[in-house]
mmCIF file of N, CA, C and O in Angstrom:
data_model
loop_
_atom_site.group_PDB
_atom_site.id
_atom_site.type_symbol
_atom_site.label_atom_id
_atom_site.label_comp_id
_atom_site.label_asym_id
_atom_site.label_seq_id
_atom_site.Cartn_x
_atom_site.Cartn_y
_atom_site.Cartn_z
ATOM 1 N N UNK A 1 -155.608 71.050 -92.968
ATOM 2 C CA UNK A 1 -156.854 71.574 -93.427
ATOM 3 C C UNK A 1 -157.789 71.913 -92.186
ATOM 4 O O UNK A 1 -157.977 71.152 -91.346
ATOM 5 N N UNK A 2 -158.303 73.143 -92.251
ATOM 6 C CA UNK A 2 -159.097 73.631 -91.167
ATOM 7 C C UNK A 2 -160.420 72.716 -90.856
ATOM 8 O O UNK A 2 -160.722 72.590 -89.798
ATOM 9 N N UNK A 3 -160.898 72.214 -91.910
ATOM 10 C CA UNK A 3 -162.154 71.481 -91.820
ATOM 11 C C UNK A 3 -161.881 70.142 -91.046
ATOM 12 O O UNK A 3 -162.598 69.829 -90.124
ATOM 13 N N UNK A 4 -160.798 69.508 -91.377
ATOM 14 C CA UNK A 4 -160.384 68.342 -90.603
ATOM 15 C C UNK A 4 -160.055 68.679 -89.161
ATOM 16 O O UNK A 4 -160.542 67.955 -88.251
ATOM 17 N N UNK A 5 -159.426 69.788 -88.935
ATOM 18 C CA UNK A 5 -159.156 70.268 -87.554
ATOM 19 C C UNK A 5 -160.446 70.477 -86.798
ATOM 20 O O UNK A 5 -160.650 70.036 -85.725
ATOM 21 N N UNK A 6 -161.379 71.153 -87.518
ATOM 22 C CA UNK A 6 -162.649 71.568 -86.868
ATOM 23 C C UNK A 6 -163.485 70.298 -86.435
ATOM 24 O O UNK A 6 -164.096 70.237 -85.449
ATOM 25 N N UNK A 7 -163.436 69.315 -87.285
ATOM 26 C CA UNK A 7 -164.257 68.138 -87.045
ATOM 27 C C UNK A 7 -163.659 67.250 -85.881
ATOM 28 O O UNK A 7 -164.359 66.587 -85.167
ATOM 29 N N UNK A 8 -162.322 67.302 -85.831
ATOM 30 C CA UNK A 8 -161.646 66.559 -84.783
ATOM 31 C C UNK A 8 -161.392 67.307 -83.532
ATOM 32 O O UNK A 8 -160.805 66.787 -82.518
ATOM 33 N N UNK A 9 -161.624 68.612 -83.454
ATOM 34 C CA UNK A 9 -161.344 69.367 -82.230
ATOM 35 C C UNK A 9 -162.270 69.211 -81.234
ATOM 36 O O UNK A 9 -163.406 68.642 -81.416
ATOM 37 N N UNK A 10 -162.122 69.839 -80.025
ATOM 38 C CA UNK A 10 -163.118 69.777 -79.024
ATOM 39 C C UNK A 10 -164.411 70.577 -79.409
ATOM 40 O O UNK A 10 -165.513 70.397 -78.741
ATOM 41 N N UNK A 11 -164.282 71.453 -80.399
ATOM 42 C CA UNK A 11 -165.472 72.130 -80.863
ATOM 43 C C UNK A 11 -166.388 71.449 -81.756
ATOM 44 O O UNK A 11 -167.592 71.810 -82.008
ATOM 45 N N UNK A 12 -165.862 70.306 -82.254
ATOM 46 C CA UNK A 12 -166.732 69.360 -83.131
ATOM 47 C C UNK A 12 -167.488 70.130 -84.212
ATOM 48 O O UNK A 12 -168.770 70.163 -84.129
ATOM 49 N N UNK A 13 -166.800 70.772 -85.140
ATOM 50 C CA UNK A 13 -167.416 71.450 -86.151
ATOM 51 C C UNK A 13 -168.464 70.604 -86.949
ATOM 52 O O UNK A 13 -167.993 69.512 -87.457
ATOM 53 N N UNK A 14 -169.643 70.937 -86.981
ATOM 54 C CA UNK A 14 -170.680 70.135 -87.603
ATOM 55 C C UNK A 14 -170.913 70.700 -89.034
ATOM 56 O O UNK A 14 -171.062 71.850 -89.326
ATOM 57 N N UNK A 15 -170.880 69.775 -89.962
ATOM 58 C CA UNK A 15 -171.211 70.088 -91.382
ATOM 59 C C UNK A 15 -172.591 69.710 -91.633
ATOM 60 O O UNK A 15 -173.033 68.586 -91.490
ATOM 61 N N UNK A 16 -173.408 70.698 -91.979
ATOM 62 C CA UNK A 16 -174.864 70.551 -92.060
ATOM 63 C C UNK A 16 -175.153 69.871 -93.469
ATOM 64 O O UNK A 16 -174.797 70.438 -94.473
ATOM 65 N N UNK A 17 -175.765 68.760 -93.494
ATOM 66 C CA UNK A 17 -176.146 68.108 -94.716
ATOM 67 C C UNK A 17 -177.154 68.880 -95.459
ATOM 68 O O UNK A 17 -178.084 69.491 -94.928
ATOM 69 N N UNK A 18 -177.006 68.898 -96.828
ATOM 70 C CA UNK A 18 -177.981 69.638 -97.626
ATOM 71 C C UNK A 18 -177.626 70.972 -97.942
ATOM 72 O O UNK A 18 -178.259 71.721 -98.698
ATOM 73 N N UNK A 19 -176.504 71.453 -97.267
ATOM 74 C CA UNK A 19 -176.041 72.805 -97.591
ATOM 75 C C UNK A 19 -174.560 72.749 -98.069
ATOM 76 O O UNK A 19 -173.894 71.759 -97.865
ATOM 77 N N UNK A 20 -174.184 73.876 -98.762
ATOM 78 C CA UNK A 20 -172.773 73.780 -99.225
ATOM 79 C C UNK A 20 -172.105 75.026 -98.658
ATOM 80 O O UNK A 20 -172.610 76.145 -98.432
ATOM 81 N N UNK A 21 -170.836 74.825 -98.394
ATOM 82 C CA UNK A 21 -169.893 75.931 -97.944
ATOM 83 C C UNK A 21 -169.029 76.256 -99.091
ATOM 84 O O UNK A 21 -168.349 75.351 -99.727
ATOM 85 N N UNK A 22 -168.993 77.605 -99.463
ATOM 86 C CA UNK A 22 -168.150 77.941 -100.577
ATOM 87 C C UNK A 22 -166.701 77.997 -100.070
ATOM 88 O O UNK A 22 -166.410 78.524 -98.962
ATOM 89 N N UNK A 23 -165.842 77.496 -100.903
ATOM 90 C CA UNK A 23 -164.426 77.443 -100.456
ATOM 91 C C UNK A 23 -163.595 77.887 -101.650
ATOM 92 O O UNK A 23 -164.094 78.007 -102.757
ATOM 93 N N UNK A 24 -162.321 78.152 -101.394
ATOM 94 C CA UNK A 24 -161.502 78.584 -102.549
ATOM 95 C C UNK A 24 -160.872 77.405 -103.236
ATOM 96 O O UNK A 24 -161.117 76.207 -102.849
ATOM 97 N N UNK A 25 -159.987 77.614 -104.206
ATOM 98 C CA UNK A 25 -159.441 76.574 -105.010
ATOM 99 C C UNK A 25 -158.490 75.661 -104.330
ATOM 100 O O UNK A 25 -158.156 74.658 -104.774
ATOM 101 N N UNK A 26 -157.969 76.070 -103.137
ATOM 102 C CA UNK A 26 -157.113 75.291 -102.379
ATOM 103 C C UNK A 26 -157.711 74.037 -101.797
ATOM 104 O O UNK A 26 -157.107 73.093 -101.444
ATOM 105 N N UNK A 27 -159.051 73.984 -101.652
ATOM 106 C CA UNK A 27 -159.778 72.829 -101.168
ATOM 107 C C UNK A 27 -160.343 71.997 -102.228
ATOM 108 O O UNK A 27 -160.660 72.547 -103.273
ATOM 109 N N UNK A 28 -160.369 70.767 -102.052
ATOM 110 C CA UNK A 28 -160.964 69.844 -102.946
ATOM 111 C C UNK A 28 -162.568 69.950 -102.927
ATOM 112 O O UNK A 28 -163.054 70.050 -101.771
ATOM 113 N N UNK A 29 -163.196 69.807 -104.043
ATOM 114 C CA UNK A 29 -164.668 69.701 -103.981
ATOM 115 C C UNK A 29 -164.951 68.393 -103.370
ATOM 116 O O UNK A 29 -164.451 67.333 -103.819
ATOM 117 N N UNK A 30 -165.868 68.369 -102.411
ATOM 118 C CA UNK A 30 -166.366 67.142 -101.859
ATOM 119 C C UNK A 30 -167.721 67.487 -101.232
ATOM 120 O O UNK A 30 -168.162 68.585 -101.357
ATOM 121 N N UNK A 31 -168.389 66.482 -100.738
ATOM 122 C CA UNK A 31 -169.671 66.688 -100.193
ATOM 123 C C UNK A 31 -169.792 67.827 -99.196
ATOM 124 O O UNK A 31 -169.085 67.863 -98.214
ATOM 125 N N UNK A 32 -170.637 68.818 -99.615
ATOM 126 C CA UNK A 32 -170.788 69.962 -98.660
ATOM 127 C C UNK A 32 -169.855 71.106 -98.986
ATOM 128 O O UNK A 32 -170.024 72.146 -98.374
ATOM 129 N N UNK A 33 -168.852 70.945 -99.810
ATOM 130 C CA UNK A 33 -167.895 72.044 -100.084
ATOM 131 C C UNK A 33 -167.894 72.288 -101.631
ATOM 132 O O UNK A 33 -167.777 71.402 -102.458
ATOM 133 N N UNK A 34 -167.947 73.512 -101.922
ATOM 134 C CA UNK A 34 -168.051 73.862 -103.345
ATOM 135 C C UNK A 34 -167.000 74.979 -103.729
ATOM 136 O O UNK A 34 -167.064 76.041 -103.248
ATOM 137 N N UNK A 35 -166.037 74.473 -104.441
ATOM 138 C CA UNK A 35 -165.013 75.391 -104.923
ATOM 139 C C UNK A 35 -165.114 75.778 -106.417
ATOM 140 O O UNK A 35 -165.950 75.126 -107.104
ATOM 141 N N UNK A 36 -164.405 76.681 -106.867
ATOM 142 C CA UNK A 36 -164.526 77.126 -108.278
ATOM 143 C C UNK A 36 -163.716 76.135 -109.161
ATOM 144 O O UNK A 36 -162.962 75.235 -108.786
ATOM 145 N N UNK A 37 -164.106 76.210 -110.517
ATOM 146 C CA UNK A 37 -163.471 75.367 -111.489
ATOM 147 C C UNK A 37 -162.023 75.880 -111.619
ATOM 148 O O UNK A 37 -161.803 77.006 -111.739
ATOM 149 N N UNK A 38 -161.095 74.975 -111.635
ATOM 150 C CA UNK A 38 -159.675 75.357 -111.849
ATOM 151 C C UNK A 38 -159.384 75.517 -113.282
ATOM 152 O O UNK A 38 -160.059 74.819 -114.174
ATOM 153 N N UNK A 39 -158.508 76.445 -113.612
ATOM 154 C CA UNK A 39 -158.152 76.604 -115.052
ATOM 155 C C UNK A 39 -159.218 77.455 -115.799
ATOM 156 O O UNK A 39 -159.061 77.595 -116.999
ATOM 157 N N UNK A 40 -160.099 78.099 -115.084
ATOM 158 C CA UNK A 40 -161.080 78.997 -115.660
ATOM 159 C C UNK A 40 -161.001 80.363 -115.054
ATOM 160 O O UNK A 40 -160.380 80.476 -113.998
ATOM 161 N N UNK A 41 -161.357 81.425 -115.742
ATOM 162 C CA UNK A 41 -161.355 82.760 -115.089
ATOM 163 C C UNK A 41 -162.181 82.772 -113.841
ATOM 164 O O UNK A 41 -163.234 82.113 -113.698
ATOM 165 N N UNK A 42 -161.591 83.486 -112.818
ATOM 166 C CA UNK A 42 -162.300 83.504 -111.553
ATOM 167 C C UNK A 42 -162.356 84.906 -110.990
ATOM 168 O O UNK A 42 -163.305 85.307 -110.361
ATOM 169 N N UNK A 43 -161.388 85.654 -111.101
ATOM 170 C CA UNK A 43 -161.205 87.050 -110.449
ATOM 171 C C UNK A 43 -162.397 87.891 -110.827
ATOM 172 O O UNK A 43 -162.747 88.105 -111.981
ATOM 173 N N UNK A 44 -163.113 88.424 -109.806
ATOM 174 C CA UNK A 44 -164.257 89.248 -109.994
ATOM 175 C C UNK A 44 -163.931 90.576 -110.784
ATOM 176 O O UNK A 44 -164.832 91.068 -111.445
ATOM 177 N N UNK A 45 -162.769 91.065 -110.692
ATOM 178 C CA UNK A 45 -162.410 92.232 -111.430
ATOM 179 C C UNK A 45 -162.452 92.037 -112.970
ATOM 180 O O UNK A 45 -162.713 92.861 -113.638
ATOM 181 N N UNK A 46 -162.186 90.752 -113.325
ATOM 182 C CA UNK A 46 -162.207 90.383 -114.792
ATOM 183 C C UNK A 46 -163.579 90.608 -115.293
ATOM 184 O O UNK A 46 -163.795 91.027 -116.407
ATOM 185 N N UNK A 47 -164.641 90.238 -114.568
ATOM 186 C CA UNK A 47 -165.988 90.340 -114.959
ATOM 187 C C UNK A 47 -166.625 91.694 -114.907
ATOM 188 O O UNK A 47 -167.542 92.045 -115.620
ATOM 189 N N UNK A 48 -165.927 92.588 -114.232
ATOM 190 C CA UNK A 48 -166.369 93.984 -114.092
ATOM 191 C C UNK A 48 -166.039 94.798 -115.353
ATOM 192 O O UNK A 48 -166.485 95.880 -115.486
ATOM 193 N N UNK A 49 -165.252 94.239 -116.297
ATOM 194 C CA UNK A 49 -164.769 94.958 -117.459
ATOM 195 C C UNK A 49 -165.603 94.737 -118.597
ATOM 196 O O UNK A 49 -165.169 94.574 -119.672
ATOM 197 N N UNK A 50 -166.900 94.517 -118.407
ATOM 198 C CA UNK A 50 -167.894 94.249 -119.507
ATOM 199 C C UNK A 50 -167.536 92.992 -120.299
ATOM 200 O O UNK A 50 -167.839 92.874 -121.513
ATOM 201 N N UNK A 51 -167.025 92.084 -119.648
ATOM 202 C CA UNK A 51 -166.652 90.708 -120.230
ATOM 203 C C UNK A 51 -167.848 89.754 -119.886
ATOM 204 O O UNK A 51 -168.422 89.865 -118.829
ATOM 205 N N UNK A 52 -168.147 88.864 -120.722
ATOM 206 C CA UNK A 52 -169.149 87.858 -120.497
ATOM 207 C C UNK A 52 -168.547 86.450 -120.489
ATOM 208 O O UNK A 52 -167.558 86.173 -121.227
ATOM 209 N N UNK A 53 -168.973 85.644 -119.619
ATOM 210 C CA UNK A 53 -168.411 84.254 -119.591
ATOM 211 C C UNK A 53 -168.731 83.491 -120.860
ATOM 212 O O UNK A 53 -169.759 83.706 -121.541
ATOM 213 N N UNK A 54 -167.763 82.661 -121.311
ATOM 214 C CA UNK A 54 -167.953 82.069 -122.582
ATOM 215 C C UNK A 54 -168.208 80.525 -122.447
ATOM 216 O O UNK A 54 -168.540 79.879 -123.407
ATOM 217 N N UNK A 55 -168.117 79.973 -121.268
ATOM 218 C CA UNK A 55 -168.328 78.598 -120.889
ATOM 219 C C UNK A 55 -169.193 78.475 -119.656
ATOM 220 O O UNK A 55 -169.176 79.433 -118.842
ATOM 221 N N UNK A 56 -169.901 77.443 -119.509
ATOM 222 C CA UNK A 56 -170.599 77.156 -118.199
ATOM 223 C C UNK A 56 -169.693 77.271 -116.913
ATOM 224 O O UNK A 56 -170.103 77.776 -115.992
ATOM 225 N N UNK A 57 -168.458 76.789 -117.126
ATOM 226 C CA UNK A 57 -167.547 76.780 -116.011
ATOM 227 C C UNK A 57 -167.152 78.257 -115.666
ATOM 228 O O UNK A 57 -167.095 78.594 -114.391
ATOM 229 N N UNK A 58 -166.955 79.125 -116.644
ATOM 230 C CA UNK A 58 -166.641 80.523 -116.301
ATOM 231 C C UNK A 58 -167.909 81.193 -115.663
ATOM 232 O O UNK A 58 -167.701 81.988 -114.783
ATOM 233 N N UNK A 59 -169.097 80.899 -116.199
ATOM 234 C CA UNK A 59 -170.326 81.443 -115.599
ATOM 235 C C UNK A 59 -170.408 81.082 -114.093
ATOM 236 O O UNK A 59 -170.725 81.825 -113.235
ATOM 237 N N UNK A 60 -170.158 79.750 -113.783
ATOM 238 C CA UNK A 60 -170.237 79.281 -112.447
ATOM 239 C C UNK A 60 -169.128 79.966 -111.553
ATOM 240 O O UNK A 60 -169.426 80.476 -110.457
ATOM 241 N N UNK A 61 -167.926 80.137 -112.113
ATOM 242 C CA UNK A 61 -166.905 80.866 -111.349
ATOM 243 C C UNK A 61 -167.229 82.295 -111.076
ATOM 244 O O UNK A 61 -166.952 82.880 -110.111
ATOM 245 N N UNK A 62 -167.921 82.987 -112.077
ATOM 246 C CA UNK A 62 -168.284 84.319 -111.961
ATOM 247 C C UNK A 62 -169.360 84.475 -110.714
ATOM 248 O O UNK A 62 -169.194 85.263 -109.900
ATOM 249 N N UNK A 63 -170.334 83.536 -110.657
ATOM 250 C CA UNK A 63 -171.257 83.535 -109.616
ATOM 251 C C UNK A 63 -170.637 83.223 -108.309
ATOM 252 O O UNK A 63 -170.988 83.799 -107.251
ATOM 253 N N UNK A 64 -169.724 82.287 -108.335
ATOM 254 C CA UNK A 64 -169.028 81.739 -107.071
ATOM 255 C C UNK A 64 -168.147 82.902 -106.499
ATOM 256 O O UNK A 64 -168.265 83.215 -105.338
ATOM 257 N N UNK A 65 -167.451 83.670 -107.319
ATOM 258 C CA UNK A 65 -166.687 84.752 -106.995
ATOM 259 C C UNK A 65 -167.499 85.919 -106.413
ATOM 260 O O UNK A 65 -167.234 86.481 -105.320
ATOM 261 N N UNK A 66 -168.646 86.168 -106.952
ATOM 262 C CA UNK A 66 -169.557 87.173 -106.504
ATOM 263 C C UNK A 66 -170.107 86.837 -105.117
ATOM 264 O O UNK A 66 -170.166 87.630 -104.171
ATOM 265 N N UNK A 67 -170.535 85.539 -104.941
ATOM 266 C CA UNK A 67 -171.044 85.053 -103.697
ATOM 267 C C UNK A 67 -169.941 85.220 -102.591
ATOM 268 O O UNK A 67 -170.210 85.594 -101.424
ATOM 269 N N UNK A 68 -168.783 84.736 -102.870
ATOM 270 C CA UNK A 68 -167.647 84.872 -101.887
ATOM 271 C C UNK A 68 -167.332 86.294 -101.475
ATOM 272 O O UNK A 68 -167.155 86.527 -100.355
ATOM 273 N N UNK A 69 -167.435 87.226 -102.449
ATOM 274 C CA UNK A 69 -167.243 88.594 -102.138
ATOM 275 C C UNK A 69 -168.269 89.121 -101.148
ATOM 276 O O UNK A 69 -167.894 89.911 -100.162
ATOM 277 N N UNK A 70 -169.484 88.686 -101.363
ATOM 278 C CA UNK A 70 -170.608 89.188 -100.452
ATOM 279 C C UNK A 70 -170.357 88.627 -99.043
ATOM 280 O O UNK A 70 -170.418 89.319 -98.015
ATOM 281 N N UNK A 71 -169.972 87.294 -98.934
ATOM 282 C CA UNK A 71 -169.741 86.684 -97.708
ATOM 283 C C UNK A 71 -168.557 87.308 -96.992
ATOM 284 O O UNK A 71 -168.586 87.661 -95.747
ATOM 285 N N UNK A 72 -167.489 87.656 -97.700
ATOM 286 C CA UNK A 72 -166.278 88.246 -97.114
ATOM 287 C C UNK A 72 -166.640 89.584 -96.603
ATOM 288 O O UNK A 72 -166.123 90.098 -95.526
ATOM 289 N N UNK A 73 -167.430 90.378 -97.302
ATOM 290 C CA UNK A 73 -167.803 91.781 -96.826
ATOM 291 C C UNK A 73 -168.660 91.613 -95.640
ATOM 292 O O UNK A 73 -168.556 92.485 -94.681
ATOM 293 N N UNK A 74 -169.604 90.656 -95.550
ATOM 294 C CA UNK A 74 -170.337 90.474 -94.327
ATOM 295 C C UNK A 74 -169.536 90.142 -93.120
ATOM 296 O O UNK A 74 -169.724 90.776 -92.040
ATOM 297 N N UNK A 75 -168.515 89.275 -93.288
ATOM 298 C CA UNK A 75 -167.568 88.911 -92.169
ATOM 299 C C UNK A 75 -166.756 90.252 -91.746
ATOM 300 O O UNK A 75 -166.524 90.411 -90.559
ATOM 301 N N UNK A 76 -166.316 90.993 -92.709
ATOM 302 C CA UNK A 76 -165.709 92.254 -92.371
ATOM 303 C C UNK A 76 -166.596 93.176 -91.571
ATOM 304 O O UNK A 76 -166.047 93.838 -90.597
ATOM 305 N N UNK A 77 -167.825 93.260 -91.937
ATOM 306 C CA UNK A 77 -168.707 94.077 -91.109
ATOM 307 C C UNK A 77 -168.917 93.561 -89.668
ATOM 308 O O UNK A 77 -168.978 94.344 -88.732
ATOM 309 N N UNK A 78 -168.978 92.325 -89.540
ATOM 310 C CA UNK A 78 -169.101 91.664 -88.218
ATOM 311 C C UNK A 78 -167.901 91.891 -87.407
ATOM 312 O O UNK A 78 -167.928 92.195 -86.222
ATOM 313 N N UNK A 79 -166.689 91.700 -88.059
ATOM 314 C CA UNK A 79 -165.409 91.951 -87.288
ATOM 315 C C UNK A 79 -165.252 93.415 -86.946
ATOM 316 O O UNK A 79 -164.728 93.756 -85.894
ATOM 317 N N UNK A 80 -165.887 94.324 -87.695
ATOM 318 C CA UNK A 80 -165.849 95.761 -87.405
ATOM 319 C C UNK A 80 -166.760 96.038 -86.254
ATOM 320 O O UNK A 80 -166.481 96.931 -85.400
ATOM 321 N N UNK A 81 -167.903 95.364 -86.084
ATOM 322 C CA UNK A 81 -168.833 95.520 -85.065
ATOM 323 C C UNK A 81 -168.312 94.869 -83.726
ATOM 324 O O UNK A 81 -168.498 95.442 -82.714
ATOM 325 N N UNK A 82 -167.837 93.661 -83.853
ATOM 326 C CA UNK A 82 -167.340 93.046 -82.663
ATOM 327 C C UNK A 82 -165.841 92.670 -82.824
ATOM 328 O O UNK A 82 -165.482 91.755 -83.435
ATOM 329 N N UNK A 83 -165.142 93.501 -82.270
ATOM 330 C CA UNK A 83 -163.568 93.390 -82.342
ATOM 331 C C UNK A 83 -163.015 92.107 -81.996
ATOM 332 O O UNK A 83 -161.988 91.689 -82.417
ATOM 333 N N UNK A 84 -163.752 91.369 -81.082
ATOM 334 C CA UNK A 84 -163.278 90.136 -80.615
ATOM 335 C C UNK A 84 -163.124 89.066 -81.748
ATOM 336 O O UNK A 84 -162.383 88.140 -81.747
ATOM 337 N N UNK A 85 -163.858 89.302 -82.822
ATOM 338 C CA UNK A 85 -163.909 88.353 -84.012
ATOM 339 C C UNK A 85 -162.668 88.684 -84.984
ATOM 340 O O UNK A 85 -162.409 87.901 -85.825
ATOM 341 N N UNK A 86 -161.993 89.763 -84.753
ATOM 342 C CA UNK A 86 -160.929 90.183 -85.640
ATOM 343 C C UNK A 86 -159.546 89.431 -85.511
ATOM 344 O O UNK A 86 -158.788 89.399 -86.498
ATOM 345 N N UNK A 87 -159.371 88.815 -84.386
ATOM 346 C CA UNK A 87 -158.113 88.081 -84.204
ATOM 347 C C UNK A 87 -158.290 86.898 -83.214
ATOM 348 O O UNK A 87 -159.408 86.868 -82.619
ATOM 349 N N UNK A 88 -157.301 86.169 -83.050
ATOM 350 C CA UNK A 88 -157.397 85.040 -82.130
ATOM 351 C C UNK A 88 -157.508 85.582 -80.676
ATOM 352 O O UNK A 88 -156.877 86.548 -80.224
ATOM 353 N N UNK A 89 -158.517 84.968 -80.010
ATOM 354 C CA UNK A 89 -158.917 85.503 -78.656
ATOM 355 C C UNK A 89 -158.240 84.620 -77.601
ATOM 356 O O UNK A 89 -158.081 83.465 -77.781
ATOM 357 N N UNK A 90 -157.944 85.288 -76.497
ATOM 358 C CA UNK A 90 -157.459 84.583 -75.342
ATOM 359 C C UNK A 90 -158.670 83.955 -74.506
ATOM 360 O O UNK A 90 -158.393 83.173 -73.609
ATOM 361 N N UNK A 91 -159.835 84.427 -74.825
ATOM 362 C CA UNK A 91 -161.027 83.912 -74.165
ATOM 363 C C UNK A 91 -161.401 82.531 -74.698
ATOM 364 O O UNK A 91 -161.227 82.254 -75.924
ATOM 365 N N UNK A 92 -162.007 81.678 -73.859
ATOM 366 C CA UNK A 92 -162.547 80.413 -74.402
ATOM 367 C C UNK A 92 -163.714 80.679 -75.266
ATOM 368 O O UNK A 92 -164.362 81.665 -75.263
ATOM 369 N N UNK A 93 -164.070 79.677 -76.081
ATOM 370 C CA UNK A 93 -165.242 79.877 -77.039
ATOM 371 C C UNK A 93 -166.556 80.058 -76.255
ATOM 372 O O UNK A 93 -167.361 80.883 -76.733
ATOM 373 N N UNK A 94 -166.726 79.508 -75.101
ATOM 374 C CA UNK A 94 -167.877 79.717 -74.272
ATOM 375 C C UNK A 94 -167.998 81.168 -73.906
ATOM 376 O O UNK A 94 -169.088 81.742 -73.882
ATOM 377 N N UNK A 95 -166.871 81.709 -73.448
ATOM 378 C CA UNK A 95 -166.917 83.191 -73.054
ATOM 379 C C UNK A 95 -167.170 84.047 -74.252
ATOM 380 O O UNK A 95 -167.942 85.020 -74.153
ATOM 381 N N UNK A 96 -166.590 83.735 -75.408
ATOM 382 C CA UNK A 96 -166.770 84.544 -76.606
ATOM 383 C C UNK A 96 -168.199 84.575 -76.994
ATOM 384 O O UNK A 96 -168.750 85.578 -77.424
ATOM 385 N N UNK A 97 -168.907 83.380 -76.930
ATOM 386 C CA UNK A 97 -170.303 83.325 -77.272
ATOM 387 C C UNK A 97 -171.129 84.145 -76.344
ATOM 388 O O UNK A 97 -172.060 84.914 -76.761
ATOM 389 N N UNK A 98 -170.852 84.192 -75.023
ATOM 390 C CA UNK A 98 -171.523 85.060 -74.040
ATOM 391 C C UNK A 98 -171.273 86.530 -74.355
ATOM 392 O O UNK A 98 -172.242 87.366 -74.094
ATOM 393 N N UNK A 99 -170.070 86.834 -74.719
ATOM 394 C CA UNK A 99 -169.736 88.336 -75.045
ATOM 395 C C UNK A 99 -170.576 88.809 -76.194
ATOM 396 O O UNK A 99 -171.168 89.904 -76.230
ATOM 397 N N UNK A 100 -170.631 87.911 -77.239
ATOM 398 C CA UNK A 100 -171.267 88.434 -78.532
ATOM 399 C C UNK A 100 -172.825 88.336 -78.304
ATOM 400 O O UNK A 100 -173.572 89.136 -78.599
#
């Protein structure tokens, strides 16, 4: 799991208390991480077809999916602007920070 790796790596990934990180269904919900409800509709294309959620869990998944799409588009824009973000870099993290 990347979160465990990040916390234990030399980069010491910090999880900010009081905030939530949206994650996909592969991760377990735990403090600071918010995934969708399993077994409920999730795909954003489903909601674009004039369908309305019928349960609170479907409503949550609809909003979760929408937020994840916005975040993914933002990262795509960043990767388009700074090519160094698009793939694994041979530069150290300190050099990458200075480049960006």
